[in-house]
Coordinates of N, CA and C in Angstrom, one line a residue:
V131 N 35.8 -78.3 107.3 CA 36.9 -77.5 106.6 C 36.4 -76.4 105.8
L132 N 35.4 -76.7 105.0 CA 34.8 -75.7 104.1 C 34.3 -74.5 104.9
A133 N 33.6 -74.8 106.0 CA 33.0 -73.7 106.8 C 34.1 -72.9 107.4
T134 N 35.2 -73.5 107.8 CA 36.4 -72.8 108.4 C 37.0 -71.9 107.3
L135 N 37.3 -72.4 106.2 CA 38.0 -71.6 105.1 C 37.1 -70.5 104.6
T136 N 35.8 -70.7 104.5 CA 34.9 -69.6 104.0 C 34.3 -68.7 105.0
C137 N 34.4 -69.1 106.3 CA 33.8 -68.4 107.4 C 32.2 -68.3 107.2
V138 N 31.7 -69.4 106.7 CA 30.3 -69.6 106.5 C 29.8 -70.7 107.4
E139 N 28.6 -70.5 108.0 CA 28.1 -71.5 108.9 C 28.1 -72.9 108.3
R140 N 28.3 -73.9 109.1 CA 28.4 -75.2 108.6 C 27.1 -75.7 108.0
W141 N 26.0 -75.4 108.6 CA 24.7 -75.9 108.0 C 24.5 -75.3 106.6
V142 N 24.9 -74.0 106.4 CA 24.8 -73.4 105.1 C 25.7 -74.1 104.1
C143 N 26.9 -74.4 104.5 CA 27.8 -75.1 103.6 C 27.3 -76.4 103.2
V144 N 26.7 -77.1 104.2 CA 26.1 -78.4 103.9 C 25.0 -78.3 102.8
N145 N 24.2 -77.3 103.0 CA 23.1 -77.1 102.0 C 23.6 -76.7 100.6
I146 N 24.6 -75.8 100.6 CA 25.2 -75.4 99.3 C 25.8 -76.6 98.6
I147 N 26.5 -77.5 99.3 CA 27.1 -78.7 98.7 C 26.0 -79.6 98.1
R148 N 24.9 -79.7 98.9 CA 23.8 -80.6 98.5 C 23.2 -80.0 97.2
L149 N 23.0 -78.7 97.2 CA 22.3 -78.1 96.0 C 23.2 -78.2 94.8
L150 N 24.5 -78.0 95.0 CA 25.5 -78.1 93.9 C 25.5 -79.5 93.3
R151 N 25.5 -80.5 94.2 CA 25.5 -81.9 93.8 C 24.2 -82.3 93.0
E152 N 23.1 -81.5 93.4 CA 21.8 -81.8 92.6 C 21.8 -80.9 91.4
E153 N 22.9 -80.3 91.0 CA 23.1 -79.6 89.8 C 22.3 -78.3 89.7
N154 N 22.0 -77.7 90.9 CA 21.3 -76.4 90.9 C 22.3 -75.3 90.6
T155 N 21.9 -74.3 89.9 CA 22.8 -73.2 89.6 C 22.8 -72.2 90.7
V156 N 23.8 -71.3 90.7 CA 23.9 -70.3 91.8 C 22.7 -69.3 91.7
P157 N 22.3 -68.8 90.5 CA 21.2 -67.9 90.4 C 19.9 -68.6 91.0
F158 N 19.7 -69.9 90.7 CA 18.6 -70.6 91.2 C 18.6 -70.6 92.7
M159 N 19.7 -70.9 93.3 CA 19.8 -71.0 94.8 C 19.5 -69.6 95.4
V160 N 20.1 -68.6 94.8 CA 19.9 -67.2 95.4 C 18.4 -66.8 95.3
R161 N 17.7 -67.2 94.2 CA 16.3 -66.8 94.0 C 15.3 -67.6 94.7
Y162 N 15.5 -69.0 94.6 CA 14.5 -69.9 95.1 C 14.9 -70.7 96.4
R163 N 16.1 -70.6 96.8 CA 16.5 -71.4 98.0 C 17.2 -70.5 99.0
K164 N 16.6 -69.3 99.2 CA 17.2 -68.3 100.1 C 17.3 -68.8 101.5
D165 N 16.3 -69.5 102.0 CA 16.3 -70.0 103.4 C 17.5 -71.0 103.6
M166 N 17.7 -71.8 102.6 CA 18.7 -72.9 102.7 C 20.1 -72.3 102.7
I167 N 20.3 -71.1 102.1 CA 21.7 -70.6 102.0 C 21.8 -69.3 102.9
N168 N 20.8 -69.1 103.8 CA 20.9 -68.0 104.7 C 20.9 -66.7 104.1
H169 N 20.2 -66.6 102.9 CA 20.0 -65.3 102.2 C 21.4 -64.7 101.7
M170 N 22.3 -65.6 101.4 CA 23.6 -65.2 100.8 C 23.4 -64.7 99.4
D171 N 24.2 -63.7 99.0 CA 24.1 -63.2 97.6 C 24.9 -64.1 96.7
A172 N 24.8 -63.9 95.4 CA 25.4 -64.8 94.4 C 27.0 -64.9 94.5
D173 N 27.6 -63.7 94.7 CA 29.1 -63.7 94.8 C 29.5 -64.6 96.0
A174 N 28.8 -64.4 97.1 CA 29.2 -65.2 98.3 C 29.0 -66.7 98.1
V175 N 28.0 -67.1 97.4 CA 27.7 -68.5 97.1 C 28.8 -69.0 96.2
R176 N 29.2 -68.2 95.2 CA 30.2 -68.6 94.2 C 31.6 -68.8 94.9
D177 N 31.8 -67.9 95.9 CA 33.1 -68.1 96.7 C 33.1 -69.4 97.4
V178 N 32.0 -69.8 98.0 CA 31.9 -71.1 98.7 C 32.0 -72.2 97.6
Q179 N 31.4 -72.1 96.5 CA 31.5 -73.1 95.4 C 33.0 -73.2 95.0
L180 N 33.7 -72.1 94.8 CA 35.1 -72.2 94.4 C 35.9 -72.9 95.4
V181 N 35.8 -72.6 96.6 CA 36.6 -73.3 97.7 C 36.2 -74.8 97.7
Y182 N 34.9 -75.1 97.6 CA 34.5 -76.5 97.6 C 35.1 -77.3 96.4
E183 N 35.2 -76.7 95.3 CA 35.8 -77.3 94.1 C 37.3 -77.5 94.3
E184 N 37.9 -76.5 94.9 CA 39.4 -76.6 95.1 C 39.7 -77.7 96.1
L185 N 38.8 -77.8 97.1 CA 39.0 -78.9 98.1 C 38.8 -80.2 97.5
G186 N 37.9 -80.3 96.6 CA 37.7 -81.6 95.9 C 38.9 -82.0 95.0
T187 N 39.4 -81.0 94.3 CA 40.6 -81.2 93.5 C 41.8 -81.6 94.4
L188 N 41.9 -80.9 95.5 CA 43.0 -81.2 96.5 C 42.9 -82.6 97.0
S189 N 41.7 -83.0 97.3 CA 41.4 -84.4 97.9 C 41.9 -85.4 96.9
K190 N 41.5 -85.2 95.6 CA 41.9 -86.2 94.6 C 43.4 -86.3 94.4
K191 N 44.1 -85.1 94.4 CA 45.5 -85.0 94.3 C 46.2 -85.6 95.5
T192 N 45.7 -85.4 96.7 CA 46.2 -86.0 97.9 C 46.2 -87.5 97.8
Q193 N 45.1 -88.0 97.4 CA 44.9 -89.5 97.4 C 45.9 -90.0 96.3
S194 N 46.1 -89.3 95.2 CA 47.0 -89.8 94.2 C 48.4 -89.8 94.7
V195 N 48.8 -88.8 95.5 CA 50.1 -88.7 96.0 C 50.4 -89.8 97.0
I196 N 49.3 -90.1 97.9 CA 49.4 -91.1 98.9 C 49.6 -92.5 98.2
Q197 N 48.9 -92.8 97.2 CA 49.0 -94.0 96.5 C 50.4 -94.2 95.8
T198 N 50.9 -93.1 95.3 CA 52.3 -93.1 94.7 C 53.3 -93.4 95.7
L199 N 53.3 -92.7 96.9 CA 54.2 -92.9 97.9 C 54.1 -94.3 98.5
K200 N 52.9 -94.8 98.6 CA 52.7 -96.2 99.1 C 53.3 -97.2 98.1
K201 N 53.2 -96.9 96.9 CA 53.7 -97.8 95.8 C 55.3 -97.8 95.9
D202 N 55.8 -96.6 96.2 CA 57.3 -96.4 96.3 C 57.9 -96.9 97.6
G203 N 57.0 -97.3 98.5 CA 57.4 -97.8 99.8 C 58.0 -96.8 100.8
V204 N 57.6 -95.5 100.6 CA 58.1 -94.5 101.5 C 57.1 -93.9 102.4
L205 N 55.8 -94.3 102.2 CA 54.7 -93.7 103.0 C 54.7 -94.2 104.4
T206 N 54.7 -93.3 105.4 CA 54.6 -93.6 106.8 C 53.3 -93.0 107.3
V207 N 52.9 -93.5 108.5 CA 51.7 -93.0 109.1 C 51.7 -91.5 109.3
E208 N 52.9 -91.0 109.8 CA 53.0 -89.6 110.0 C 53.0 -88.8 108.7
L209 N 53.6 -89.3 107.7 CA 53.6 -88.6 106.4 C 52.2 -88.5 105.8
E210 N 51.5 -89.6 105.9 CA 50.1 -89.6 105.4 C 49.2 -88.6 106.2
Q211 N 49.4 -88.5 107.5 CA 48.7 -87.5 108.3 C 49.0 -86.1 107.8
N212 N 50.3 -85.9 107.6 CA 50.7 -84.5 107.1 C 50.1 -84.2 105.8
L213 N 50.1 -85.2 104.9 CA 49.5 -85.0 103.6 C 48.0 -84.7 103.6
R214 N 47.3 -85.5 104.4 CA 45.8 -85.3 104.6 C 45.5 -84.0 105.3
S215 N 46.4 -83.4 106.0 CA 46.2 -82.2 106.8 C 46.4 -81.0 105.9
C216 N 46.9 -81.1 104.7 CA 47.2 -80.0 103.8 C 45.9 -79.3 103.4
R217 N 45.9 -78.0 103.4 CA 44.7 -77.3 103.0 C 44.8 -76.5 101.7
S218 N 45.9 -76.7 101.0 CA 46.1 -76.1 99.7 C 47.1 -76.9 98.9
A219 N 47.0 -76.7 97.6 CA 47.9 -77.4 96.7 C 49.4 -77.1 97.0
D220 N 49.6 -75.8 97.4 CA 51.0 -75.4 97.7 C 51.5 -76.2 98.9
Q221 N 50.7 -76.3 100.0 CA 51.1 -77.1 101.1 C 51.4 -78.5 100.8
L222 N 50.5 -79.1 99.9 CA 50.7 -80.5 99.5 C 52.0 -80.7 98.8
D223 N 52.3 -79.7 97.8 CA 53.5 -79.8 97.1 C 54.8 -79.7 98.0
H224 N 54.6 -78.8 99.0 CA 55.7 -78.6 100.0 C 56.1 -79.9 100.7
V225 N 55.0 -80.6 101.1 CA 55.3 -81.9 101.9 C 55.7 -83.0 101.0
Y226 N 55.2 -83.0 99.7 CA 55.5 -84.1 98.8 C 56.8 -84.0 98.0
S227 N 57.2 -82.7 97.8 CA 58.4 -82.5 96.9 C 59.6 -83.3 97.2
P228 N 60.0 -83.5 98.5 CA 61.2 -84.3 98.8 C 61.1 -85.7 98.4
Y229 N 59.9 -86.2 98.2 CA 59.7 -87.6 97.9 C 59.5 -87.9 96.4
K230 N 59.4 -86.8 95.6 CA 59.2 -87.0 94.2 C 60.4 -87.7 93.6
K231 N 60.1 -88.6 92.6 CA 61.2 -89.3 91.9 C 62.0 -88.3 91.2
G232 N 63.3 -88.5 91.3 CA 64.3 -87.6 90.6 C 64.7 -86.4 91.5
S233 N 64.0 -86.2 92.7 CA 64.4 -85.1 93.5 C 65.6 -85.5 94.3
K234 N 66.5 -84.6 94.7 CA 67.7 -84.9 95.5 C 67.3 -85.4 96.8
L235 N 68.1 -86.3 97.3 CA 67.9 -86.9 98.7 C 68.2 -85.8 99.7
T236 N 67.2 -85.4 100.5 CA 67.3 -84.3 101.4 C 68.2 -84.7 102.6
K237 N 68.7 -83.7 103.3 CA 69.6 -84.0 104.5 C 68.8 -84.8 105.5
A238 N 67.5 -84.5 105.6 CA 66.7 -85.3 106.6 C 66.5 -86.7 106.2
R239 N 66.3 -87.0 104.9 CA 66.1 -88.3 104.4 C 67.4 -89.1 104.5
R240 N 68.6 -88.4 104.3 CA 69.9 -89.1 104.5 C 70.0 -89.5 105.9
A241 N 69.6 -88.6 106.8 CA 69.8 -88.9 108.3 C 68.9 -90.1 108.6
K242 N 67.7 -90.1 108.1 CA 66.7 -91.2 108.3 C 67.3 -92.5 107.8
A243 N 67.9 -92.4 106.6 CA 68.5 -93.6 106.0 C 69.6 -94.2 106.9
L244 N 70.2 -93.3 107.7 CA 71.3 -93.8 108.6 C 70.7 -94.3 109.9
G245 N 69.4 -94.3 110.1 CA 68.8 -94.8 111.3 C 68.6 -93.9 112.4
L246 N 68.6 -92.5 112.1 CA 68.6 -91.6 113.2 C 67.2 -91.1 113.5
E247 N 66.2 -91.6 112.8 CA 64.8 -91.2 113.1 C 64.4 -91.5 114.5
D248 N 64.8 -92.7 115.0 CA 64.4 -93.1 116.4 C 65.1 -92.2 117.4
A249 N 66.3 -91.7 117.1 CA 67.0 -90.8 118.0 C 66.3 -89.5 118.0
A250 N 65.8 -89.0 116.9 CA 65.0 -87.8 116.8 C 63.7 -87.9 117.6
S251 N 63.1 -89.1 117.5 CA 61.8 -89.3 118.2 C 62.1 -89.3 119.7
L252 N 63.2 -89.9 120.2 CA 63.5 -89.9 121.6 C 63.7 -88.5 122.1
L253 N 64.4 -87.7 121.3 CA 64.7 -86.3 121.7 C 63.4 -85.5 121.8
M254 N 62.4 -85.8 121.0 CA 61.1 -85.0 121.1 C 60.3 -85.5 122.3
N255 N 60.3 -86.8 122.5 CA 59.4 -87.4 123.5 C 60.0 -87.6 124.9
T256 N 61.2 -88.2 124.9 CA 61.8 -88.4 126.2 C 63.3 -88.0 126.1
P257 N 63.6 -86.7 126.0 CA 64.9 -86.3 125.8 C 66.0 -86.7 126.8
H258 N 65.5 -87.0 128.1 CA 66.4 -87.4 129.1 C 67.0 -88.8 128.9
T259 N 66.3 -89.6 128.0 CA 66.8 -90.9 127.7 C 67.7 -91.0 126.6
L260 N 68.0 -89.9 125.9 CA 68.8 -89.9 124.7 C 70.2 -89.7 125.0
D261 N 71.1 -90.6 124.5 CA 72.5 -90.5 124.6 C 73.1 -90.6 123.2
L262 N 73.5 -89.5 122.7 CA 73.9 -89.4 121.3 C 75.2 -90.3 121.0
R263 N 75.9 -90.5 122.1 CA 77.1 -91.4 122.0 C 76.8 -92.8 121.6
T264 N 75.7 -93.3 121.9 CA 75.3 -94.7 121.6 C 75.0 -94.8 120.1
W265 N 74.8 -93.7 119.4 CA 74.5 -93.8 118.0 C 75.7 -93.6 117.1
V266 N 76.8 -93.3 117.7 CA 78.1 -93.1 117.0 C 78.6 -94.5 116.4
K267 N 78.9 -94.4 115.1 CA 79.5 -95.6 114.4 C 80.8 -95.1 113.7
P268 N 81.9 -95.3 114.3 CA 83.2 -94.8 113.7 C 83.4 -95.5 112.3
G269 N 83.7 -94.6 111.4 CA 83.9 -95.1 110.0 C 82.7 -95.0 109.1
T270 N 81.6 -94.7 109.7 CA 80.3 -94.5 108.9 C 80.1 -93.0 108.7
E271 N 80.1 -92.6 107.5 CA 79.8 -91.2 107.2 C 78.5 -90.7 107.7
G272 N 78.4 -89.7 108.5 CA 77.2 -89.2 109.1 C 76.9 -89.7 110.5
L273 N 77.7 -90.7 110.9 CA 77.6 -91.3 112.2 C 78.9 -91.4 112.9
S274 N 80.0 -90.9 112.3 CA 81.3 -91.1 112.9 C 81.7 -90.4 114.1
S275 N 80.8 -89.4 114.5 CA 81.1 -88.6 115.7 C 79.8 -88.1 116.3
V276 N 79.8 -87.7 117.6 CA 78.6 -87.2 118.2 C 78.1 -85.9 117.4
E277 N 79.1 -85.1 116.9 CA 78.7 -83.9 116.2 C 77.9 -84.3 114.9
E278 N 78.3 -85.4 114.2 CA 77.6 -85.8 113.0 C 76.2 -86.3 113.3
V279 N 76.2 -87.1 114.4 CA 74.9 -87.7 114.8 C 73.9 -86.5 115.2
S280 N 74.5 -85.6 116.0 CA 73.7 -84.4 116.4 C 73.1 -83.6 115.2
T281 N 74.0 -83.4 114.2 CA 73.6 -82.7 113.0 C 72.5 -83.5 112.2
G282 N 72.6 -84.8 112.2 CA 71.6 -85.6 111.5 C 70.2 -85.5 112.2
V283 N 70.3 -85.6 113.5 CA 69.0 -85.4 114.3 C 68.4 -84.1 114.1
E284 N 69.2 -83.0 114.0 CA 68.7 -81.7 113.8 C 68.0 -81.6 112.4
H285 N 68.6 -82.2 111.4 CA 68.0 -82.2 110.1 C 66.6 -82.8 110.1
I286 N 66.5 -83.9 110.8 CA 65.2 -84.6 110.9 C 64.2 -83.8 111.6
L287 N 64.6 -83.2 112.7 CA 63.6 -82.3 113.5 C 63.2 -81.1 112.7
A288 N 64.2 -80.5 112.0 CA 63.9 -79.3 111.1 C 62.9 -79.7 110.0
D289 N 63.1 -80.9 109.5 CA 62.2 -81.4 108.4 C 60.8 -81.6 109.0
L290 N 60.7 -82.1 110.2 CA 59.3 -82.3 110.8 C 58.6 -81.0 111.1
I291 N 59.4 -80.1 111.6 CA 58.8 -78.7 111.9 C 58.4 -78.0 110.6
A292 N 59.2 -78.1 109.6 CA 58.9 -77.4 108.3 C 57.7 -78.0 107.6
K293 N 57.3 -79.3 107.9 CA 56.2 -79.9 107.2 C 55.0 -80.0 108.1
D294 N 55.1 -79.6 109.3 CA 54.0 -79.7 110.2 C 52.9 -78.7 109.8
P295 N 51.7 -79.2 109.6 CA 50.6 -78.3 109.1 C 50.3 -77.2 110.0
E296 N 50.3 -77.4 111.3 CA 50.0 -76.3 112.3 C 51.1 -75.2 112.2
T297 N 52.3 -75.7 112.0 CA 53.4 -74.7 111.9 C 53.3 -73.9 110.7
L298 N 53.0 -74.6 109.6 CA 52.8 -73.9 108.3 C 51.7 -72.8 108.4
A299 N 50.6 -73.2 109.0 CA 49.4 -72.3 109.1 C 49.8 -71.1 110.0
Y300 N 50.6 -71.4 111.1 CA 51.0 -70.3 112.0 C 51.9 -69.3 111.3
V301 N 52.9 -69.9 110.5 CA 53.8 -69.0 109.8 C 53.1 -68.2 108.7
K302 N 52.1 -68.8 108.1 CA 51.3 -68.1 107.1 C 50.6 -66.9 107.7
T303 N 50.0 -67.1 108.9 CA 49.3 -66.1 109.7 C 50.3 -65.0 110.0
L304 N 51.5 -65.3 110.5 CA 52.5 -64.3 110.9 C 52.8 -63.5 109.7
C305 N 53.0 -64.1 108.5 CA 53.4 -63.4 107.3 C 52.3 -62.4 106.9
E306 N 51.0 -62.9 107.1 CA 49.9 -62.0 106.6 C 49.6 -60.9 107.6
N307 N 50.0 -61.0 108.8 CA 49.7 -60.0 109.8 C 50.9 -59.1 110.3
N308 N 52.0 -59.4 109.7 CA 53.2 -58.7 110.1 C 54.0 -58.2 108.8
F309 N 54.9 -57.2 109.1 CA 55.7 -56.7 108.0 C 56.9 -57.7 107.8
V310 N 56.8 -58.5 106.8 CA 57.9 -59.5 106.5 C 58.5 -59.1 105.2
T311 N 59.9 -59.1 105.1 CA 60.6 -58.8 103.9 C 61.3 -60.0 103.3
I312 N 61.5 -60.0 102.1 CA 62.4 -61.0 101.4 C 63.6 -60.3 100.8
Q313 N 64.8 -60.8 101.0 CA 66.0 -60.2 100.6 C 66.8 -61.1 99.7
S314 N 67.5 -60.6 98.8 CA 68.4 -61.4 98.0 C 69.7 -60.6 97.7
S315 N 70.8 -61.3 97.6 CA 72.1 -60.7 97.3 C 73.0 -61.8 96.6
V316 N 74.0 -61.3 96.0 CA 74.9 -62.2 95.3 C 75.9 -62.9 96.3
S317 N 76.0 -64.2 96.2 CA 76.9 -64.9 97.2 C 78.4 -64.5 96.9
K318 N 79.2 -64.6 98.0 CA 80.6 -64.3 97.8 C 81.3 -65.1 96.7
S319 N 81.0 -66.3 96.6 CA 81.6 -67.2 95.6 C 81.2 -66.7 94.2
A320 N 80.0 -66.3 94.0 CA 79.5 -65.8 92.7 C 80.2 -64.5 92.4
L321 N 80.4 -63.6 93.4 CA 81.1 -62.3 93.1 C 82.6 -62.6 92.8
K322 N 83.2 -63.5 93.5 CA 84.6 -63.8 93.2 C 84.7 -64.4 91.8
E323 N 83.8 -65.3 91.4 CA 83.8 -65.9 90.1 C 83.6 -64.9 89.0
K324 N 82.7 -63.9 89.3 CA 82.4 -62.9 88.3 C 83.7 -62.0 88.1
E325 N 84.4 -61.7 89.1 CA 85.6 -60.9 89.0 C 86.6 -61.7 88.2
Q326 N 86.8 -63.0 88.5 CA 87.7 -63.8 87.7 C 87.4 -63.9 86.2
N327 N 86.1 -64.0 86.0 CA 85.6 -64.1 84.6 C 85.8 -62.8 83.9
S328 N 85.6 -61.7 84.6 CA 85.8 -60.4 84.0 C 87.2 -60.2 83.4
V329 N 88.2 -60.8 84.2 CA 89.6 -60.7 83.8 C 89.9 -61.6 82.6
Q330 N 89.2 -62.8 82.6 CA 89.6 -63.8 81.6 C 88.7 -63.7 80.3
D331 N 87.7 -62.9 80.4 CA 86.7 -62.8 79.2 C 87.4 -62.6 77.9
H332 N 88.4 -61.7 77.9 CA 89.0 -61.3 76.6 C 90.0 -62.4 76.1
K333 N 90.4 -63.3 77.1 CA 91.2 -64.4 76.7 C 90.5 -65.7 76.3
K334 N 89.4 -65.9 77.0 CA 88.6 -67.1 76.8 C 87.1 -66.8 76.6
P335 N 86.8 -66.3 75.5 CA 85.3 -66.1 75.2 C 84.6 -67.4 75.1
G336 N 83.3 -67.3 75.4 CA 82.5 -68.6 75.3 C 81.8 -68.9 76.6
A337 N 82.0 -70.0 77.2 CA 81.3 -70.6 78.3 C 81.3 -69.6 79.5
K338 N 82.5 -69.2 79.9 CA 82.6 -68.3 81.1 C 82.0 -67.0 80.8
Q339 N 82.1 -66.5 79.6 CA 81.5 -65.2 79.3 C 80.0 -65.3 79.4
N340 N 79.5 -66.4 78.9 CA 78.0 -66.7 78.9 C 77.6 -66.7 80.4
K341 N 78.4 -67.4 81.2 CA 78.0 -67.5 82.6 C 78.0 -66.1 83.3
K342 N 79.0 -65.2 82.9 CA 79.0 -63.9 83.4 C 77.7 -63.2 83.0
M343 N 77.3 -63.3 81.7 CA 76.1 -62.7 81.2 C 74.9 -63.2 82.0
D344 N 74.9 -64.5 82.4 CA 73.7 -65.1 83.1 C 73.6 -64.4 84.5
I345 N 74.8 -64.1 85.1 CA 74.7 -63.5 86.4 C 74.2 -62.0 86.2
D346 N 74.6 -61.4 85.2 CA 74.2 -60.0 84.9 C 72.7 -59.9 84.7
K347 N 72.1 -61.0 84.2 CA 70.6 -60.9 84.0 C 69.9 -60.6 85.3
F348 N 70.5 -61.0 86.4 CA 69.8 -60.8 87.7 C 70.3 -59.6 88.5
H349 N 70.8 -58.6 87.7 CA 71.4 -57.5 88.4 C 70.4 -56.7 89.3
L350 N 69.1 -56.8 89.0 CA 68.1 -56.2 89.9 C 68.0 -56.8 91.3
Y351 N 68.5 -58.0 91.4 CA 68.4 -58.7 92.7 C 69.8 -58.9 93.4
V352 N 70.7 -58.1 92.9 CA 72.0 -58.1 93.6 C 71.9 -57.6 95.0
D353 N 71.1 -56.6 95.2 CA 70.8 -56.1 96.6 C 69.3 -55.7 96.6
F354 N 68.5 -56.7 96.7 CA 67.1 -56.6 96.6 C 66.3 -56.9 97.9
T355 N 65.4 -56.0 98.2 CA 64.5 -56.1 99.4 C 63.1 -55.8 99.0
S356 N 62.1 -56.6 99.5 CA 60.7 -56.3 99.2 C 59.8 -56.9 100.2
N357 N 58.7 -56.2 100.5 CA 57.7 -56.8 101.4 C 57.1 -58.0 100.7
I358 N 56.9 -59.1 101.4 CA 56.4 -60.3 100.7 C 55.0 -60.1 100.2
Q359 N 54.2 -59.1 100.7 CA 52.9 -58.9 100.3 C 52.9 -58.2 98.9
R360 N 54.1 -57.6 98.5 CA 54.2 -56.9 97.3 C 55.0 -57.6 96.2
I361 N 55.6 -58.7 96.6 CA 56.4 -59.4 95.7 C 55.6 -59.9 94.5
Q362 N 56.1 -59.8 93.3 CA 55.4 -60.2 92.1 C 55.7 -61.6 91.7
P363 N 54.8 -62.3 91.0 CA 55.0 -63.7 90.6 C 56.3 -63.9 89.8
H364 N 56.6 -63.0 88.9 CA 57.8 -63.2 88.1 C 59.1 -63.0 88.9
Q365 N 59.0 -62.5 90.1 CA 60.2 -62.3 90.9 C 60.5 -63.5 91.8

């Protein structure tokens, strides 16, 4: 993994890790262990060191998350594989966030709780054997019709795709190599509410007026478009 992320030959990465574990400094490696590090300069070695340390931190965090999910009784083989396949803290948080205590139950988890995970699995592996009508349970919310069953299965499949490491890596590559924009605008309901508040402000100052002011704080994003490569952290 380190060799892939740093584009440094595997044998060089192995040597750098060994030298770091022996508590050798980067200047020492560059000056006295040139052959072992393939004559890399100090900056290049430090880049490898940084990625190595980040992977170490990620590994510890991943193990902690796995133990937490196991304790909560929600860890599955597939989920554990997805967690161990994460190559950054952001990826790990993306996969883990729906399972954090206090987080809202996602549509996919609601569908799984209704027992539709097997239906989703059939659709992916042997679609010709799936009959959504057999999953219908009249009177049960989420299963009362073929349409509700179909929607639940869609949510599970969307969740699987959104958390698949290969898919995440592919999307990241697409974003890095193509012109992708992010857009924001005010929802119709917010605009309608703002208009209503504007009329009522002089009659009922206070909460609604404050809410109007909250909306106005984001006036820059009422009709906002930006290249994702140029988006700023505060945005």
